[in-house]
Amino acid sequence: MPEVPIDIAHVAKLARLPLTAEEAERFSAQFGRLFEFIRELQALDVEHVHPTAQVIPLHNVLRADEIRPCLDHDAALQNAPATEGPYFKMPRILE
Amino acid sequence: MNTGHEIRDAIARHEMTALEAAEMALAAIAATEPRLQAYLQLMPERALARAREIDAAIARGQDVGLLAGVPVAVKDLFCTQGVRTTAGSKILANFVPPYSATVVRRLEAQGAIIVGKTNMDEFAMGSSCENSAFKATHNPWSIEDVPGGSSGGSAATVGARCVPIAFGTDTGGSIREPASFCGIVGVKPTYGRVSRYGIVAFASSLDQAGPMTVDVRDSADALEAIAGYDPMDSTSANVDVPHYAGRLREDLKGVRIGIVSEFDESIAADKAMHALYQRAYEDLRALGAELVTVSLPHAKYGLATYYLIAPAEASSNLARYDGARYGLRVDGPDVFSMFDATRAAGFGPEVKRRVILGTYALSSGYYDAYYVRAQKVRTLMKKDFDEAFERCDVIACPAVSCPPFQLGAKSQDPVAMYLMDYFTIPMSLAGIPAMSVPAGYVDELPVGLQLVAPAFEEGRMLGVAHAYEQATRHAWARTPMVYAGEGDAA
Amino acid sequence: MSKVIGAATDTEAVIGLEAHVELLTQSKMFCGCRNAFGAPPNTLVCPVCLGLPGSLPVANARAVEFLCKAGTALGCTIADYSKFDRKNYFYPDMPKNYQISQYDMPLTTGGEVTLPSGKSVRLTRIHLEEDTGKNVHAGESIARSAYTLVDYNRAGVPLMEIVSEPEISSAAEAEEYLAELKAVMSYIGVSDVKMHEGSLRCDANVSIRPVGSHELGTKVEIKNLNSFRSVGRAIDHEIERMRACLRDGERIVQETRGWDESSGTTHSMRSKELAHDYRYFPDPDLVPLELDRALLSRWRDELPELPAAKRARYVSDFGLSAYDAGVLTGERSDAEFFEAVAAASGNPKQAANWMMGDVRKVLDRAGLTLAEAKGTPAQVGSLIAMVAAGTISGKAAKEVIEPVIVEGRDPGDVVAQRGLAQTSDTGAVAAFVDQAVTANADSVASYKAGKEKAFEFLVGQVMKLSRGKANVEMVRGLLKERLG
């Protein structure tokens, strides 16, 4: 079984994507072959290569400080699963 | 009348109305949907109302645009104001955007009649349309086979000639591969050529919208209709949009076509596929092109590079789907539990795999080894193309490694599915335009030839495609099993 | 991580401040929604700042300009190449669950804030980012609410984050630093920097170490500071708490602590173990900034005279004290008003006294700011000149200043209307002096015998005779002359 270096439980927490034990195991197995390809990348000499910042050379794309119409309040809330008055409503924050 | 330009010309000559064209398209869809399952959402009232408006405008003598009265379909990844847009995912199953994508607004401004939203792999992640949360789409050439993905629905509906033009997106091959599988033309423009505003994001540095059509001429017009600078998209290029239809050629005299030695070797394993592509290259030569051998030495790293960069960007782009402001919500005792439960329930397995992979590639301690390194290899891959284009004008190579495969054949093996993008990924990483044009049949199933050009040279690329298409006419050689077109294609 | 430090009293405090400044642009950082306070919830939102699927950011040129101006004013180096990065974490007030910010290539580095004492506190960096929405908790507190209500009106507002080096040594210095930062920001007009409104927010990083050491001790981040005074109080409290820890042999934990104004204490918010992995990477939806040097020059030229330069000029050119210069330069518009009064009256010292004294009193009584008041610098200057010329007495002027400032009345009109002009006609005053001397022979005799009080009595008699209108200085002079 090719080695898959991902600590899936830790990454799932970062991604706020809890996985079942079955999912975690299955994904780990499925990533195996992909990591064979990924390991080939590690062997390349890229020391003097710049990472692609963007694929088409653009810079200084800025817009003038002008006001544009906002969404209608109803439109803004129209897809909200829960609202209370003019607010988006969701469960409490527990840190 | 299976092409958009034929329909538009007929409408312009008052031989037909936009309303009739729209009705015919809707009828064709109704007849074929039971077998194809290409659509997630049809928009009949809106389409007919719009068609009536177009007819009225034409009657007033107004110029209604490049695609006046042509029925089109758009992938359910494009936000359409007031019309459910799901990105093929349960997490957006009930999402109705309050705004439309720039591409959609431009299409409507050019007179196109949008008849529906097509099926797709969830969040554009997939190569077979089997990752849709809702249903699988079937290939009109063989309904046990996949139409390709992620723009599978768009490919199938055009393949069956229900509509002449559909729009998809291509991040690693998601227009070109399904175009090949469904025997149609599919174009991925230069990155930045077409606005991404309003297209549900998968991988921001790779996503591009493009046309999927019966013939090259329609792709030229459709691309012209949607291309161009958009101030709502910071990555949109401020480069003039040529009249692409004016660049279509009948022969290839003086054109140097690059044949990629590494790709030639890869495809050699499959005799039938190899033979098909060899014949395609000979057909190009017979049109007057000079064939030169070019090398893309880093193309073989494409898969690994792409499957680090694209999931990384996706993991960040998909963080917003948490049940708070729109879409699916699975409640919890506190807001973070709600986020967790919603995402666990709302995303399918392929999406979850890529979010995990992408989060890992960006995470502390791994960012340099994976994400940054992949972006460096990307630079090397782009350089390969820059060097190749010093020796040729257009590259010709395989679009796919095989003809359409059976539904279910690869869905259990994600990496086997990732390999479907082998020939298309390098062009996406380099940001250059590439397209698929029908090149014949293997086992009676369509296979496409990929053509690639330097950045912003879509005109040159479409020109070569048109010459090849007109000389070989593969798309008209056979008729798909599910076919709503006029007469026999053949 | 604890450090073994000697007696707690041999420790010194090391403080760094992180200030967030909301910028006064018309529109938000990455979209065209209006940047305003107090609008009904969720009415200043759009697909971009709500993070709807498919939305994309486009950076606000004015926000970049404001940051560059702030950076130039503080002596920062403006980067040749700068970019935006995504800071990824989940929170209900974050529409995209990432914040567009700047990580390793901020718009400026270096720079410094000079305190009134002359000490310089160096800056590490200034960068641009977008603000979050606001969580409103149903119920009294986070702990007790059953659910969260969110307003995204402020999501996407442009923020400047200004990070200082850990070179502040006391709570008092921290307050001075913030005051100076506030003055500079308001002078160049990039923010109204009001802590009580949230347009200036501040977190403090506090640590202690042995006096003379160059290593840094364990640092604690303090949040929830809502005023300059809170900043000062919280820092003092935290320094004491840390010293007490050491005295008790406890280790100082690296953590984030929240300030509670009512109890005057800090409490732990999260421990280091829950440190976020923000997975910063360059935002692929935005492109880098490589600002043209000519543009930066133009922005530099547009900067007004800054508080420190003004203060120095008031001291050297006007001969004012450093303290007075500080008071007068608190707000740019106030300083400019003072300068105009100084010019109109030709007497900066008098102008300073009036602005800091009676004008301030009138404004306070009327509940007005100088900007709201109708009086003009020319009018105030004119009043000062009238006193100098002897047209009215200083006492009368104190009465006139009120309608001048509050209603913008011409001082000459007020003097005339109220009959406040004093008599400086030598002949007329001399006549009153003669009259008083003649009528009060015994006081004259008393004075000549050495009683000073008799002189004051005689002055009073002259004033009475003139119905208070005689120029009192002139009276004294003429009386002295008359009596010999």
mmCIF file with all atom_site columns, C-alpha atoms in Angstrom, chain C residues 286-448:
data_model
loop_
_atom_site.group_PDB
_atom_site.id
_atom_site.type_symbol
_atom_site.label_atom_id
_atom_site.label_alt_id
_atom_site.label_comp_id
_atom_site.label_asym_id
_atom_site.label_entity_id
_atom_site.label_seq_id
_atom_site.pdbx_PDB_ins_code
_atom_site.Cartn_x
_atom_site.Cartn_y
_atom_site.Cartn_z
_atom_site.occupancy
_atom_site.B_iso_or_equiv
_atom_site.pdbx_formal_charge
_atom_site.auth_seq_id
_atom_site.auth_comp_id
_atom_site.auth_asym_id
_atom_site.auth_atom_id
_atom_site.pdbx_PDB_model_num
ATOM 1   C CA . LEU C 1 286 ? -6.839  39.197  -7.580  1.00 0.00 ? 286 LEU C CA 1
ATOM 2   C CA . VAL C 1 287 ? -3.667  40.397  -9.261  1.00 0.00 ? 287 VAL C CA 1
ATOM 3   C CA . PRO C 1 288 ? -0.523  41.921  -7.730  1.00 0.00 ? 288 PRO C CA 1
ATOM 4   C CA . LEU C 1 289 ? 0.060   45.623  -7.112  1.00 0.00 ? 289 LEU C CA 1
ATOM 5   C CA . GLU C 1 290 ? 3.153   47.165  -8.643  1.00 0.00 ? 290 GLU C CA 1
ATOM 6   C CA . LEU C 1 291 ? 2.535   50.846  -8.029  1.00 0.00 ? 291 LEU C CA 1
ATOM 7   C CA . ASP C 1 292 ? 4.037   53.431  -10.316 1.00 0.00 ? 292 ASP C CA 1
ATOM 8   C CA . ARG C 1 293 ? 6.573   55.617  -8.505  1.00 0.00 ? 293 ARG C CA 1
ATOM 9   C CA . ALA C 1 294 ? 5.219   58.744  -10.188 1.00 0.00 ? 294 ALA C CA 1
ATOM 10  C CA . LEU C 1 295 ? 1.803   58.037  -8.737  1.00 0.00 ? 295 LEU C CA 1
ATOM 11  C CA . LEU C 1 296 ? 3.291   57.544  -5.281  1.00 0.00 ? 296 LEU C CA 1
ATOM 12  C CA . SER C 1 297 ? 5.085   60.893  -5.671  1.00 0.00 ? 297 SER C CA 1
ATOM 13  C CA . ARG C 1 298 ? 1.843   62.598  -6.535  1.00 0.00 ? 298 ARG C CA 1
ATOM 14  C CA . TRP C 1 299 ? 0.153   61.119  -3.493  1.00 0.00 ? 299 TRP C CA 1
ATOM 15  C CA . ARG C 1 300 ? 3.050   62.256  -1.333  1.00 0.00 ? 300 ARG C CA 1
ATOM 16  C CA . ASP C 1 301 ? 2.650   65.794  -2.676  1.00 0.00 ? 301 ASP C CA 1
ATOM 17  C CA . GLU C 1 302 ? -1.031  65.720  -1.781  1.00 0.00 ? 302 GLU C CA 1
ATOM 18  C CA . LEU C 1 303 ? -0.328  65.138  1.903   1.00 0.00 ? 303 LEU C CA 1
ATOM 19  C CA . PRO C 1 304 ? -1.124  68.088  4.179   1.00 0.00 ? 304 PRO C CA 1
ATOM 20  C CA . GLU C 1 305 ? 1.291   69.339  6.837   1.00 0.00 ? 305 GLU C CA 1
ATOM 21  C CA . LEU C 1 306 ? 1.253   66.627  9.492   1.00 0.00 ? 306 LEU C CA 1
ATOM 22  C CA . PRO C 1 307 ? 0.640   67.102  13.239  1.00 0.00 ? 307 PRO C CA 1
ATOM 23  C CA . ALA C 1 308 ? 4.277   66.745  14.303  1.00 0.00 ? 308 ALA C CA 1
ATOM 24  C CA . ALA C 1 309 ? 5.448   69.294  11.727  1.00 0.00 ? 309 ALA C CA 1
ATOM 25  C CA . LYS C 1 310 ? 2.689   71.690  12.714  1.00 0.00 ? 310 LYS C CA 1
ATOM 26  C CA . ARG C 1 311 ? 3.534   71.395  16.389  1.00 0.00 ? 311 ARG C CA 1
ATOM 27  C CA . ALA C 1 312 ? 7.187   72.100  15.673  1.00 0.00 ? 312 ALA C CA 1
ATOM 28  C CA . ARG C 1 313 ? 6.281   75.114  13.567  1.00 0.00 ? 313 ARG C CA 1
ATOM 29  C CA . TYR C 1 314 ? 3.972   76.547  16.216  1.00 0.00 ? 314 TYR C CA 1
ATOM 30  C CA . VAL C 1 315 ? 6.773   76.321  18.753  1.00 0.00 ? 315 VAL C CA 1
ATOM 31  C CA . SER C 1 316 ? 9.508   77.760  16.540  1.00 0.00 ? 316 SER C CA 1
ATOM 32  C CA . ASP C 1 317 ? 7.545   80.322  14.529  1.00 0.00 ? 317 ASP C CA 1
ATOM 33  C CA . PHE C 1 318 ? 4.819   81.356  16.945  1.00 0.00 ? 318 PHE C CA 1
ATOM 34  C CA . GLY C 1 319 ? 6.740   80.874  20.165  1.00 0.00 ? 319 GLY C CA 1
ATOM 35  C CA . LEU C 1 320 ? 4.020   78.709  21.652  1.00 0.00 ? 320 LEU C CA 1
ATOM 36  C CA . SER C 1 321 ? 4.745   76.092  24.300  1.00 0.00 ? 321 SER C CA 1
ATOM 37  C CA . ALA C 1 322 ? 4.904   72.461  23.272  1.00 0.00 ? 322 ALA C CA 1
ATOM 38  C CA . TYR C 1 323 ? 1.811   71.816  25.340  1.00 0.00 ? 323 TYR C CA 1
ATOM 39  C CA . ASP C 1 324 ? -0.198  74.561  23.662  1.00 0.00 ? 324 ASP C CA 1
ATOM 40  C CA . ALA C 1 325 ? 0.994   73.423  20.263  1.00 0.00 ? 325 ALA C CA 1
ATOM 41  C CA . GLY C 1 326 ? -0.236  69.942  21.115  1.00 0.00 ? 326 GLY C CA 1
ATOM 42  C CA . VAL C 1 327 ? -3.659  71.165  22.133  1.00 0.00 ? 327 VAL C CA 1
ATOM 43  C CA . LEU C 1 328 ? -4.076  73.328  19.048  1.00 0.00 ? 328 LEU C CA 1
ATOM 44  C CA . THR C 1 329 ? -3.078  70.568  16.603  1.00 0.00 ? 329 THR C CA 1
ATOM 45  C CA . GLY C 1 330 ? -5.442  67.913  17.930  1.00 0.00 ? 330 GLY C CA 1
ATOM 46  C CA . GLU C 1 331 ? -7.689  68.170  14.885  1.00 0.00 ? 331 GLU C CA 1
ATOM 47  C CA . ARG C 1 332 ? -6.553  69.370  11.489  1.00 0.00 ? 332 ARG C CA 1
ATOM 48  C CA . SER C 1 333 ? -9.551  71.622  10.895  1.00 0.00 ? 333 SER C CA 1
ATOM 49  C CA . ASP C 1 334 ? -9.107  73.175  14.354  1.00 0.00 ? 334 ASP C CA 1
ATOM 50  C CA . ALA C 1 335 ? -5.416  73.758  13.667  1.00 0.00 ? 335 ALA C CA 1
ATOM 51  C CA . GLU C 1 336 ? -6.182  75.371  10.342  1.00 0.00 ? 336 GLU C CA 1
ATOM 52  C CA . PHE C 1 337 ? -8.794  77.580  11.989  1.00 0.00 ? 337 PHE C CA 1
ATOM 53  C CA . PHE C 1 338 ? -6.237  78.668  14.575  1.00 0.00 ? 338 PHE C CA 1
ATOM 54  C CA . GLU C 1 339 ? -3.660  79.413  11.878  1.00 0.00 ? 339 GLU C CA 1
ATOM 55  C CA . ALA C 1 340 ? -6.153  81.580  10.038  1.00 0.00 ? 340 ALA C CA 1
ATOM 56  C CA . VAL C 1 341 ? -7.013  83.453  13.242  1.00 0.00 ? 341 VAL C CA 1
ATOM 57  C CA . ALA C 1 342 ? -3.311  83.949  13.914  1.00 0.00 ? 342 ALA C CA 1
ATOM 58  C CA . ALA C 1 343 ? -2.866  85.390  10.440  1.00 0.00 ? 343 ALA C CA 1
ATOM 59  C CA . ALA C 1 344 ? -5.990  87.581  10.614  1.00 0.00 ? 344 ALA C CA 1
ATOM 60  C CA . SER C 1 345 ? -5.131  88.988  14.034  1.00 0.00 ? 345 SER C CA 1
ATOM 61  C CA . GLY C 1 346 ? -1.425  89.222  13.437  1.00 0.00 ? 346 GLY C CA 1
ATOM 62  C CA . ASN C 1 347 ? -0.890  87.836  16.934  1.00 0.00 ? 347 ASN C CA 1
ATOM 63  C CA . PRO C 1 348 ? -0.424  84.076  17.189  1.00 0.00 ? 348 PRO C CA 1
ATOM 64  C CA . LYS C 1 349 ? -0.007  84.071  20.973  1.00 0.00 ? 349 LYS C CA 1
ATOM 65  C CA . GLN C 1 350 ? -3.244  85.949  21.493  1.00 0.00 ? 350 GLN C CA 1
ATOM 66  C CA . ALA C 1 351 ? -4.916  83.758  18.890  1.00 0.00 ? 351 ALA C CA 1
ATOM 67  C CA . ALA C 1 352 ? -3.737  80.673  20.784  1.00 0.00 ? 352 ALA C CA 1
ATOM 68  C CA . ASN C 1 353 ? -5.013  82.000  24.104  1.00 0.00 ? 353 ASN C CA 1
ATOM 69  C CA . TRP C 1 354 ? -8.397  82.838  22.668  1.00 0.00 ? 354 TRP C CA 1
ATOM 70  C CA . MET C 1 355 ? -8.786  79.500  20.813  1.00 0.00 ? 355 MET C CA 1
ATOM 71  C CA . MET C 1 356 ? -7.799  77.400  23.803  1.00 0.00 ? 356 MET C CA 1
ATOM 72  C CA . GLY C 1 357 ? -9.641  79.626  26.305  1.00 0.00 ? 357 GLY C CA 1
ATOM 73  C CA . ASP C 1 358 ? -12.793 81.558  25.584  1.00 0.00 ? 358 ASP C CA 1
ATOM 74  C CA . VAL C 1 359 ? -13.553 80.048  22.201  1.00 0.00 ? 359 VAL C CA 1
ATOM 75  C CA . ARG C 1 360 ? -13.331 76.559  23.703  1.00 0.00 ? 360 ARG C CA 1
ATOM 76  C CA . LYS C 1 361 ? -15.603 77.656  26.569  1.00 0.00 ? 361 LYS C CA 1
ATOM 77  C CA . VAL C 1 362 ? -18.207 79.058  24.190  1.00 0.00 ? 362 VAL C CA 1
ATOM 78  C CA . LEU C 1 363 ? -18.189 75.883  22.081  1.00 0.00 ? 363 LEU C CA 1
ATOM 79  C CA . ASP C 1 364 ? -18.534 73.649  25.117  1.00 0.00 ? 364 ASP C CA 1
ATOM 80  C CA . ARG C 1 365 ? -21.415 75.730  26.458  1.00 0.00 ? 365 ARG C CA 1
ATOM 81  C CA . ALA C 1 366 ? -23.195 75.602  23.124  1.00 0.00 ? 366 ALA C CA 1
ATOM 82  C CA . GLY C 1 367 ? -22.430 71.912  22.570  1.00 0.00 ? 367 GLY C CA 1
ATOM 83  C CA . LEU C 1 368 ? -20.806 72.643  19.224  1.00 0.00 ? 368 LEU C CA 1
ATOM 84  C CA . THR C 1 369 ? -17.617 71.648  17.489  1.00 0.00 ? 369 THR C CA 1
ATOM 85  C CA . LEU C 1 370 ? -15.565 74.340  15.821  1.00 0.00 ? 370 LEU C CA 1
ATOM 86  C CA . ALA C 1 371 ? -16.582 72.948  12.449  1.00 0.00 ? 371 ALA C CA 1
ATOM 87  C CA . GLU C 1 372 ? -20.247 73.255  13.360  1.00 0.00 ? 372 GLU C CA 1
ATOM 88  C CA . ALA C 1 373 ? -19.885 76.784  14.729  1.00 0.00 ? 373 ALA C CA 1
ATOM 89  C CA . LYS C 1 374 ? -20.649 79.612  12.350  1.00 0.00 ? 374 LYS C CA 1
ATOM 90  C CA . GLY C 1 375 ? -17.866 81.982  13.326  1.00 0.00 ? 375 GLY C CA 1
ATOM 91  C CA . THR C 1 376 ? -15.048 82.460  10.851  1.00 0.00 ? 376 THR C CA 1
ATOM 92  C CA . PRO C 1 377 ? -11.329 82.902  11.547  1.00 0.00 ? 377 PRO C CA 1
ATOM 93  C CA . ALA C 1 378 ? -11.536 86.389  10.069  1.00 0.00 ? 378 ALA C CA 1
ATOM 94  C CA . GLN C 1 379 ? -14.180 87.361  12.594  1.00 0.00 ? 379 GLN C CA 1
ATOM 95  C CA . VAL C 1 380 ? -12.236 86.013  15.549  1.00 0.00 ? 380 VAL C CA 1
ATOM 96  C CA . GLY C 1 381 ? -9.087  87.652  14.245  1.00 0.00 ? 381 GLY C CA 1
ATOM 97  C CA . SER C 1 382 ? -10.914 90.918  13.912  1.00 0.00 ? 382 SER C CA 1
ATOM 98  C CA . LEU C 1 383 ? -12.116 90.736  17.504  1.00 0.00 ? 383 LEU C CA 1
ATOM 99  C CA . ILE C 1 384 ? -8.586  90.140  18.739  1.00 0.00 ? 384 ILE C CA 1
ATOM 100 C CA . ALA C 1 385 ? -7.390  93.101  16.724  1.00 0.00 ? 385 ALA C CA 1
ATOM 101 C CA . MET C 1 386 ? -10.096 95.295  18.236  1.00 0.00 ? 386 MET C CA 1
ATOM 102 C CA . VAL C 1 387 ? -8.864  94.489  21.721  1.00 0.00 ? 387 VAL C CA 1
ATOM 103 C CA . ALA C 1 388 ? -5.283  95.181  20.711  1.00 0.00 ? 388 ALA C CA 1
ATOM 104 C CA . ALA C 1 389 ? -6.321  98.533  19.266  1.00 0.00 ? 389 ALA C CA 1
ATOM 105 C CA . GLY C 1 390 ? -8.141  99.414  22.445  1.00 0.00 ? 390 GLY C CA 1
ATOM 106 C CA . THR C 1 391 ? -11.508 99.658  20.732  1.00 0.00 ? 391 THR C CA 1
ATOM 107 C CA . ILE C 1 392 ? -12.976 97.349  23.346  1.00 0.00 ? 392 ILE C CA 1
ATOM 108 C CA . SER C 1 393 ? -11.709 96.032  26.602  1.00 0.00 ? 393 SER C CA 1
ATOM 109 C CA . GLY C 1 394 ? -10.645 92.452  27.053  1.00 0.00 ? 394 GLY C CA 1
ATOM 110 C CA . LYS C 1 395 ? -13.577 91.983  29.374  1.00 0.00 ? 395 LYS C CA 1
ATOM 111 C CA . ALA C 1 396 ? -16.050 93.174  26.782  1.00 0.00 ? 396 ALA C CA 1
ATOM 112 C CA . ALA C 1 397 ? -14.501 90.933  24.163  1.00 0.00 ? 397 ALA C CA 1
ATOM 113 C CA . LYS C 1 398 ? -15.305 87.878  26.282  1.00 0.00 ? 398 LYS C CA 1
ATOM 114 C CA . GLU C 1 399 ? -18.948 88.814  25.887  1.00 0.00 ? 399 GLU C CA 1
ATOM 115 C CA . VAL C 1 400 ? -18.692 89.452  22.161  1.00 0.00 ? 400 VAL C CA 1
ATOM 116 C CA . ILE C 1 401 ? -16.988 86.161  21.328  1.00 0.00 ? 401 ILE C CA 1
ATOM 117 C CA . GLU C 1 402 ? -20.120 84.131  22.001  1.00 0.00 ? 402 GLU C CA 1
ATOM 118 C CA . PRO C 1 403 ? -22.390 85.497  19.239  1.00 0.00 ? 403 PRO C CA 1
ATOM 119 C CA . VAL C 1 404 ? -19.393 85.675  16.918  1.00 0.00 ? 404 VAL C CA 1
ATOM 120 C CA . ILE C 1 405 ? -18.615 81.992  17.320  1.00 0.00 ? 405 ILE C CA 1
ATOM 121 C CA . VAL C 1 406 ? -22.095 80.583  17.700  1.00 0.00 ? 406 VAL C CA 1
ATOM 122 C CA . GLU C 1 407 ? -23.971 82.701  15.179  1.00 0.00 ? 407 GLU C CA 1
ATOM 123 C CA . GLY C 1 408 ? -21.162 83.998  12.997  1.00 0.00 ? 408 GLY C CA 1
ATOM 124 C CA . ARG C 1 409 ? -22.019 87.629  13.831  1.00 0.00 ? 409 ARG C CA 1
ATOM 125 C CA . ASP C 1 410 ? -19.635 90.336  12.825  1.00 0.00 ? 410 ASP C CA 1
ATOM 126 C CA . PRO C 1 411 ? -17.829 91.505  16.005  1.00 0.00 ? 411 PRO C CA 1
ATOM 127 C CA . GLY C 1 412 ? -18.093 95.174  15.068  1.00 0.00 ? 412 GLY C CA 1
ATOM 128 C CA . ASP C 1 413 ? -21.861 94.835  14.761  1.00 0.00 ? 413 ASP C CA 1
ATOM 129 C CA . VAL C 1 414 ? -22.133 93.173  18.156  1.00 0.00 ? 414 VAL C CA 1
ATOM 130 C CA . VAL C 1 415 ? -19.974 95.849  19.816  1.00 0.00 ? 415 VAL C CA 1
ATOM 131 C CA . ALA C 1 416 ? -22.045 98.602  18.267  1.00 0.00 ? 416 ALA C CA 1
ATOM 132 C CA . GLN C 1 417 ? -25.347 96.940  19.061  1.00 0.00 ? 417 GLN C CA 1
ATOM 133 C CA . ARG C 1 418 ? -24.423 96.393  22.671  1.00 0.00 ? 418 ARG C CA 1
ATOM 134 C CA . GLY C 1 419 ? -22.608 99.679  23.077  1.00 0.00 ? 419 GLY C CA 1
ATOM 135 C CA . LEU C 1 420 ? -19.452 97.966  24.197  1.00 0.00 ? 420 LEU C CA 1
ATOM 136 C CA . ALA C 1 421 ? -16.963 100.281 22.552  1.00 0.00 ? 421 ALA C CA 1
ATOM 137 C CA . GLN C 1 422 ? -14.667 101.723 25.046  1.00 0.00 ? 422 GLN C CA 1
ATOM 138 C CA . THR C 1 423 ? -13.623 105.322 24.987  1.00 0.00 ? 423 THR C CA 1
ATOM 139 C CA . SER C 1 424 ? -10.005 105.775 24.024  1.00 0.00 ? 424 SER C CA 1
ATOM 140 C CA . ASP C 1 425 ? -10.337 109.391 23.176  1.00 0.00 ? 425 ASP C CA 1
ATOM 141 C CA . THR C 1 426 ? -7.590  110.974 25.269  1.00 0.00 ? 426 THR C CA 1
ATOM 142 C CA . GLY C 1 427 ? -9.438  114.254 25.696  1.00 0.00 ? 427 GLY C CA 1
ATOM 143 C CA . ALA C 1 428 ? -12.637 112.642 26.910  1.00 0.00 ? 428 ALA C CA 1
ATOM 144 C CA . VAL C 1 429 ? -10.824 110.351 29.319  1.00 0.00 ? 429 VAL C CA 1
ATOM 145 C CA . ALA C 1 430 ? -8.672  113.190 30.617  1.00 0.00 ? 430 ALA C CA 1
ATOM 146 C CA . ALA C 1 431 ? -11.831 115.120 31.329  1.00 0.00 ? 431 ALA C CA 1
ATOM 147 C CA . PHE C 1 432 ? -13.178 112.237 33.420  1.00 0.00 ? 432 PHE C CA 1
ATOM 148 C CA . VAL C 1 433 ? -9.873  111.984 35.253  1.00 0.00 ? 433 VAL C CA 1
ATOM 149 C CA . ASP C 1 434 ? -9.965  115.713 36.112  1.00 0.00 ? 434 ASP C CA 1
ATOM 150 C CA . GLN C 1 435 ? -13.538 115.359 37.302  1.00 0.00 ? 435 GLN C CA 1
ATOM 151 C CA . ALA C 1 436 ? -12.689 112.440 39.574  1.00 0.00 ? 436 ALA C CA 1
ATOM 152 C CA . VAL C 1 437 ? -9.598  114.066 40.994  1.00 0.00 ? 437 VAL C CA 1
ATOM 153 C CA . THR C 1 438 ? -11.503 117.241 41.705  1.00 0.00 ? 438 THR C CA 1
ATOM 154 C CA . ALA C 1 439 ? -14.374 115.376 43.370  1.00 0.00 ? 439 ALA C CA 1
ATOM 155 C CA . ASN C 1 440 ? -12.196 113.126 45.522  1.00 0.00 ? 440 ASN C CA 1
ATOM 156 C CA . ALA C 1 441 ? -9.557  115.391 47.066  1.00 0.00 ? 441 ALA C CA 1
ATOM 157 C CA . ASP C 1 442 ? -9.159  113.220 50.186  1.00 0.00 ? 442 ASP C CA 1
ATOM 158 C CA . SER C 1 443 ? -8.425  110.097 48.091  1.00 0.00 ? 443 SER C CA 1
ATOM 159 C CA . VAL C 1 444 ? -5.858  112.087 46.181  1.00 0.00 ? 444 VAL C CA 1
ATOM 160 C CA . ALA C 1 445 ? -4.314  113.095 49.465  1.00 0.00 ? 445 ALA C CA 1
ATOM 161 C CA . SER C 1 446 ? -4.365  109.459 50.679  1.00 0.00 ? 446 SER C CA 1
ATOM 162 C CA . TYR C 1 447 ? -2.607  108.287 47.556  1.00 0.00 ? 447 TYR C CA 1
ATOM 163 C CA . LYS C 1 448 ? 0.016   110.984 47.834  1.00 0.00 ? 448 LYS C CA 1
#
